[in-house]
Short mmCIF file of C-alpha atoms in Angstrom, two decimals:
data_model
loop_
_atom_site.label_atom_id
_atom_site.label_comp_id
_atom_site.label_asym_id
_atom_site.label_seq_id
_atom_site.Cartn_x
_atom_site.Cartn_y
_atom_site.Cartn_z
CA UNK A 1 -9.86 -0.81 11.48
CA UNK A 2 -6.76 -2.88 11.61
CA UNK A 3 -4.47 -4.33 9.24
CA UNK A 4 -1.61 -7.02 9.08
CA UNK A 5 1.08 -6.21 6.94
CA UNK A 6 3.63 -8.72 6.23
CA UNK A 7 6.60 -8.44 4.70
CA UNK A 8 8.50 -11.51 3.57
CA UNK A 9 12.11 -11.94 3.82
CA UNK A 10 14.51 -14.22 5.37
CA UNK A 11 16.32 -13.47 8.83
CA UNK A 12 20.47 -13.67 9.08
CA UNK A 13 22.92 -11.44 8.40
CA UNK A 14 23.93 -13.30 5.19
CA UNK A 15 20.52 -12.40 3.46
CA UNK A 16 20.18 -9.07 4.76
CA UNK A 17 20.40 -7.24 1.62
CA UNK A 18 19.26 -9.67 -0.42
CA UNK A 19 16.82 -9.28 -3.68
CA UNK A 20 14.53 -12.03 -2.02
CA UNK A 21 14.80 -9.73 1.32
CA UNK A 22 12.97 -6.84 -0.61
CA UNK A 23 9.46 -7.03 1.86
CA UNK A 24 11.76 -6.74 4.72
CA UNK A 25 13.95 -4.28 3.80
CA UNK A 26 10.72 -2.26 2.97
CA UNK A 27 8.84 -2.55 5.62
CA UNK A 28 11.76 -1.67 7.75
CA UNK A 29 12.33 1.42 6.44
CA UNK A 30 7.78 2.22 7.15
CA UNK A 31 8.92 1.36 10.85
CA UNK A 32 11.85 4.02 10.66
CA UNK A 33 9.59 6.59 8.86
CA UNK A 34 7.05 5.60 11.90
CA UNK A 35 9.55 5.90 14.71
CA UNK A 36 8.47 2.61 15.16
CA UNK A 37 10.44 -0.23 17.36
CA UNK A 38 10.87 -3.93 16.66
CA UNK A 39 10.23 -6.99 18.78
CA UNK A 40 10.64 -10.29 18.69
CA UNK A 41 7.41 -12.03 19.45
CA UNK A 42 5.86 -15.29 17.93
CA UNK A 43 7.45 -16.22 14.57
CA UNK A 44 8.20 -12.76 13.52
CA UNK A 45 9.59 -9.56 15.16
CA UNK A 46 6.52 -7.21 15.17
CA UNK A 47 5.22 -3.43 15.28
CA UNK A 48 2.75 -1.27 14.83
CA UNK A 49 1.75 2.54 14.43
CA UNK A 50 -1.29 4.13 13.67
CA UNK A 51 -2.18 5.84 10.52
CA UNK A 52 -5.66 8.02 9.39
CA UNK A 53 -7.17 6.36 12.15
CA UNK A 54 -6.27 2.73 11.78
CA UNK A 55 -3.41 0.41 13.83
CA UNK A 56 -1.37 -1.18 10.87
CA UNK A 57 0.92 -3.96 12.56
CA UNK A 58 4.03 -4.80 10.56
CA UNK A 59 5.25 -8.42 10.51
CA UNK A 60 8.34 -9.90 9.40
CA UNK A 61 8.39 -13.87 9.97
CA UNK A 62 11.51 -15.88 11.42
CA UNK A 63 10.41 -18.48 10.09
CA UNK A 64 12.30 -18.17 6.60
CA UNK A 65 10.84 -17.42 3.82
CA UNK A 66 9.80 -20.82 2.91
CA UNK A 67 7.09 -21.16 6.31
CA UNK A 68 6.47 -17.93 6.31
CA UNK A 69 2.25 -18.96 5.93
CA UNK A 70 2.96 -20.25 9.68
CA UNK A 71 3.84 -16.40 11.05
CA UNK A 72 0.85 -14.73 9.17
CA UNK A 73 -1.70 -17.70 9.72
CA UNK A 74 -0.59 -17.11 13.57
CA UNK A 75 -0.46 -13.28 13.26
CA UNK A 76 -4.31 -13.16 11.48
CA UNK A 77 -5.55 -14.97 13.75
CA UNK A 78 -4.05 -13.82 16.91
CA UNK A 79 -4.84 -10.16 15.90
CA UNK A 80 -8.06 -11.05 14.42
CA UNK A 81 -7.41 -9.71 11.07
CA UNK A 82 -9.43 -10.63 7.94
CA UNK A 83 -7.59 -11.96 5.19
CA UNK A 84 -8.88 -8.81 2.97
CA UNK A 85 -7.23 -6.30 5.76
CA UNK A 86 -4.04 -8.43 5.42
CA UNK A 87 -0.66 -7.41 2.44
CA UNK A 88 2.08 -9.45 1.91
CA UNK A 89 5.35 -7.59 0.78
CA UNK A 90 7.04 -10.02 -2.08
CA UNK A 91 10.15 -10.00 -4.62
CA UNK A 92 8.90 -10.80 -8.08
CA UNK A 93 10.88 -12.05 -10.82
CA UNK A 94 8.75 -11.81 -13.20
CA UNK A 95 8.06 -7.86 -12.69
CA UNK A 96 11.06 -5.75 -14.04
CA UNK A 97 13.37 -4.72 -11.15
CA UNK A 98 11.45 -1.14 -9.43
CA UNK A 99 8.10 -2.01 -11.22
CA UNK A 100 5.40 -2.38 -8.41
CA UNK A 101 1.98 -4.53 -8.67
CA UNK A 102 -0.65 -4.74 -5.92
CA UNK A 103 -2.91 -7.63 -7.01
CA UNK A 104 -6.26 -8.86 -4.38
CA UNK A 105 -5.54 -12.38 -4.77
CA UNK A 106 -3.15 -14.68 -7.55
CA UNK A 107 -1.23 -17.87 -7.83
CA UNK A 108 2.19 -18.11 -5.75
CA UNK A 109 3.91 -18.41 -9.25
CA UNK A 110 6.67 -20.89 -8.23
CA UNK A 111 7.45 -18.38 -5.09
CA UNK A 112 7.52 -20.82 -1.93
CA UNK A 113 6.86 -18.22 0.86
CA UNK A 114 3.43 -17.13 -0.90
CA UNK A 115 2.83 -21.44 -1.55
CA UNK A 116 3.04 -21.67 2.16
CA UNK A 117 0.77 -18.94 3.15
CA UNK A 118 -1.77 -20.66 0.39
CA UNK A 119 -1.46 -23.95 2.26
CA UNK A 120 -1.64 -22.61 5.62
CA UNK A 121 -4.15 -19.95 5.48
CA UNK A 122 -6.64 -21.63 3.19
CA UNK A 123 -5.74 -20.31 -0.35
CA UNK A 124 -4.84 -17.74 -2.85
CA UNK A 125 -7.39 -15.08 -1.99
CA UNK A 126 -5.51 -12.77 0.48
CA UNK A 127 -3.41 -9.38 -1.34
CA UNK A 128 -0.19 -8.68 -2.21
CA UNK A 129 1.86 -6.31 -3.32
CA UNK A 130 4.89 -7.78 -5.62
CA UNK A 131 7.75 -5.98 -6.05
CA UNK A 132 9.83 -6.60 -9.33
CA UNK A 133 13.29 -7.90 -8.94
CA UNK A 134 13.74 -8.66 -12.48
CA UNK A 135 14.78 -11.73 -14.15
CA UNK A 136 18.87 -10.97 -15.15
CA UNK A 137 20.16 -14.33 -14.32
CA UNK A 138 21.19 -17.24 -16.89
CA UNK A 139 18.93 -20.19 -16.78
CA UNK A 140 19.04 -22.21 -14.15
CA UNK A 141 20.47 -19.71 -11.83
CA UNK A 142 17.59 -18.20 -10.86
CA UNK A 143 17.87 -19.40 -6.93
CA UNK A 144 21.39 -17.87 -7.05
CA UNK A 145 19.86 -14.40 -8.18
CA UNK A 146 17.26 -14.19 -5.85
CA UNK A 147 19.50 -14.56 -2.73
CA UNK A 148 22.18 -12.42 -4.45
CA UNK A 149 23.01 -8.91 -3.54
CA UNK A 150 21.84 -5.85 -5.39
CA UNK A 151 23.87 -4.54 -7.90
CA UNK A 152 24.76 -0.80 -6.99
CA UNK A 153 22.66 0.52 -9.40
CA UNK A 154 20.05 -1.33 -7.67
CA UNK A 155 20.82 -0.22 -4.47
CA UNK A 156 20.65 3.43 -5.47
CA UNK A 157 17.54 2.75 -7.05
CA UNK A 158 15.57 0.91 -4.07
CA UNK A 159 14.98 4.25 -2.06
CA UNK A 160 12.43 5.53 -4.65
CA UNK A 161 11.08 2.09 -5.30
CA UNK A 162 10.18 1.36 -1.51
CA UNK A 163 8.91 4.67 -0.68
CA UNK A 164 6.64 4.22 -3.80
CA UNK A 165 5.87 1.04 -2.11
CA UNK A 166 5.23 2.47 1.66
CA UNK A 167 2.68 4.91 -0.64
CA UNK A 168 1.07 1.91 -1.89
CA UNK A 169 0.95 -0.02 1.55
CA UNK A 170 -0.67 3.33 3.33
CA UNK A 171 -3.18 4.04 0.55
CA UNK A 172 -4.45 0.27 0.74
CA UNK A 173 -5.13 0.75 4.39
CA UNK A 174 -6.78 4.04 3.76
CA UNK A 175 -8.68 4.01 0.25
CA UNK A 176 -8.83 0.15 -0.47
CA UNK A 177 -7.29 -2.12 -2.77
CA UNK A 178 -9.18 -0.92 -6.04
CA UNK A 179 -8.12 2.39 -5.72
CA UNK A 180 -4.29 1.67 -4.94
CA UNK A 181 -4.49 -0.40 -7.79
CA UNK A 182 -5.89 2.05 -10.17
CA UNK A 183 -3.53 4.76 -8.95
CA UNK A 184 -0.72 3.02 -8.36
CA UNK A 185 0.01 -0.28 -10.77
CA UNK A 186 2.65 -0.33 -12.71
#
């Protein structure tokens, strides 16, 4: 059994740590708990380990966020992945900052990196697991918060949150996406 799992972020120094850099910064820290090491191969520096039996490959796109559907339509195919053996790793602003959703399929709710995987690998029906970023930022401002740096109460806070998250990632590709829903969901 193999799975994709693709965390969505954008690449630079200046968006490192980032709110909207959550799916990277998460599954970077998989790859360290892995021993795992990065490298830069077709629109996304890739790795992979094994886990329970099954090779889980870790993607995060260069693409920027925004064409990040080209990376994992690449990246499905390439590996020959099925799009129900595939997770993308998003910041939610509409979940409360360290609240964690898997969902099997949804709407890109005004978040451009999931729109472009819709477009480019035929739809909404592929899962996710959203991470909540909160929604502290005055109207209009929201682009501002997104690419903004964690507070430090944040920042102490995201160790818990993405090694809840890792949890979540290994259970889907080890007991399925109904039962890392049911045990997991916040």
């Amino acid at each position: 059994m193999k799975y994709l799992i693709i965390g969505l972020g954008n690449i630079g120094p200046e968006y490192e740590l980032t709110r909207h850099n959550i799916g990277f910064l998460t599954i970077d820290r998989l790859a360290d708990k892995e021993s795992c090491t990065w490298t830069s191969d077709r629109l996304a520096f890739k790795t992979e380990f094994k886990h329970k039996g099954r090779t889980i490959h870790l993607i995060k796109p260069t693409t920027y966020m925004n064409l990040s559907g080209k990376a994992v339509n690449y990246w499905m195919k390439t590996l020959q992945i099925p799009k129900e053996n595939i997770l993308v790793v998003v910041d939610d602003v509409a979940i409360p900052f360290e609240k964690l959703r898997m969902k099997p399929k949804g709407s890109a709710a005004g978040h451009n990196g999931l729109k472009n995987i819709e477009e480019l690998t035929g739809g909404q029906n592929y899962p996710r697991l959203r991470m909540g970023i909160g929604d502290d930022f005055p109207k209009g401002r929201q682009v501002d918060f997104v690419l903004g740096r964690f507070t430090q109460n944040e920042f102490d806070a995201l160790p818990a949150m993405m090694d809840k998250a890792i949890e979540m990632i290994l259970a889907f590709c080890t007991i399925g996406i109904e039962r890392t829903m049911n045990q997991f969901n916040d």
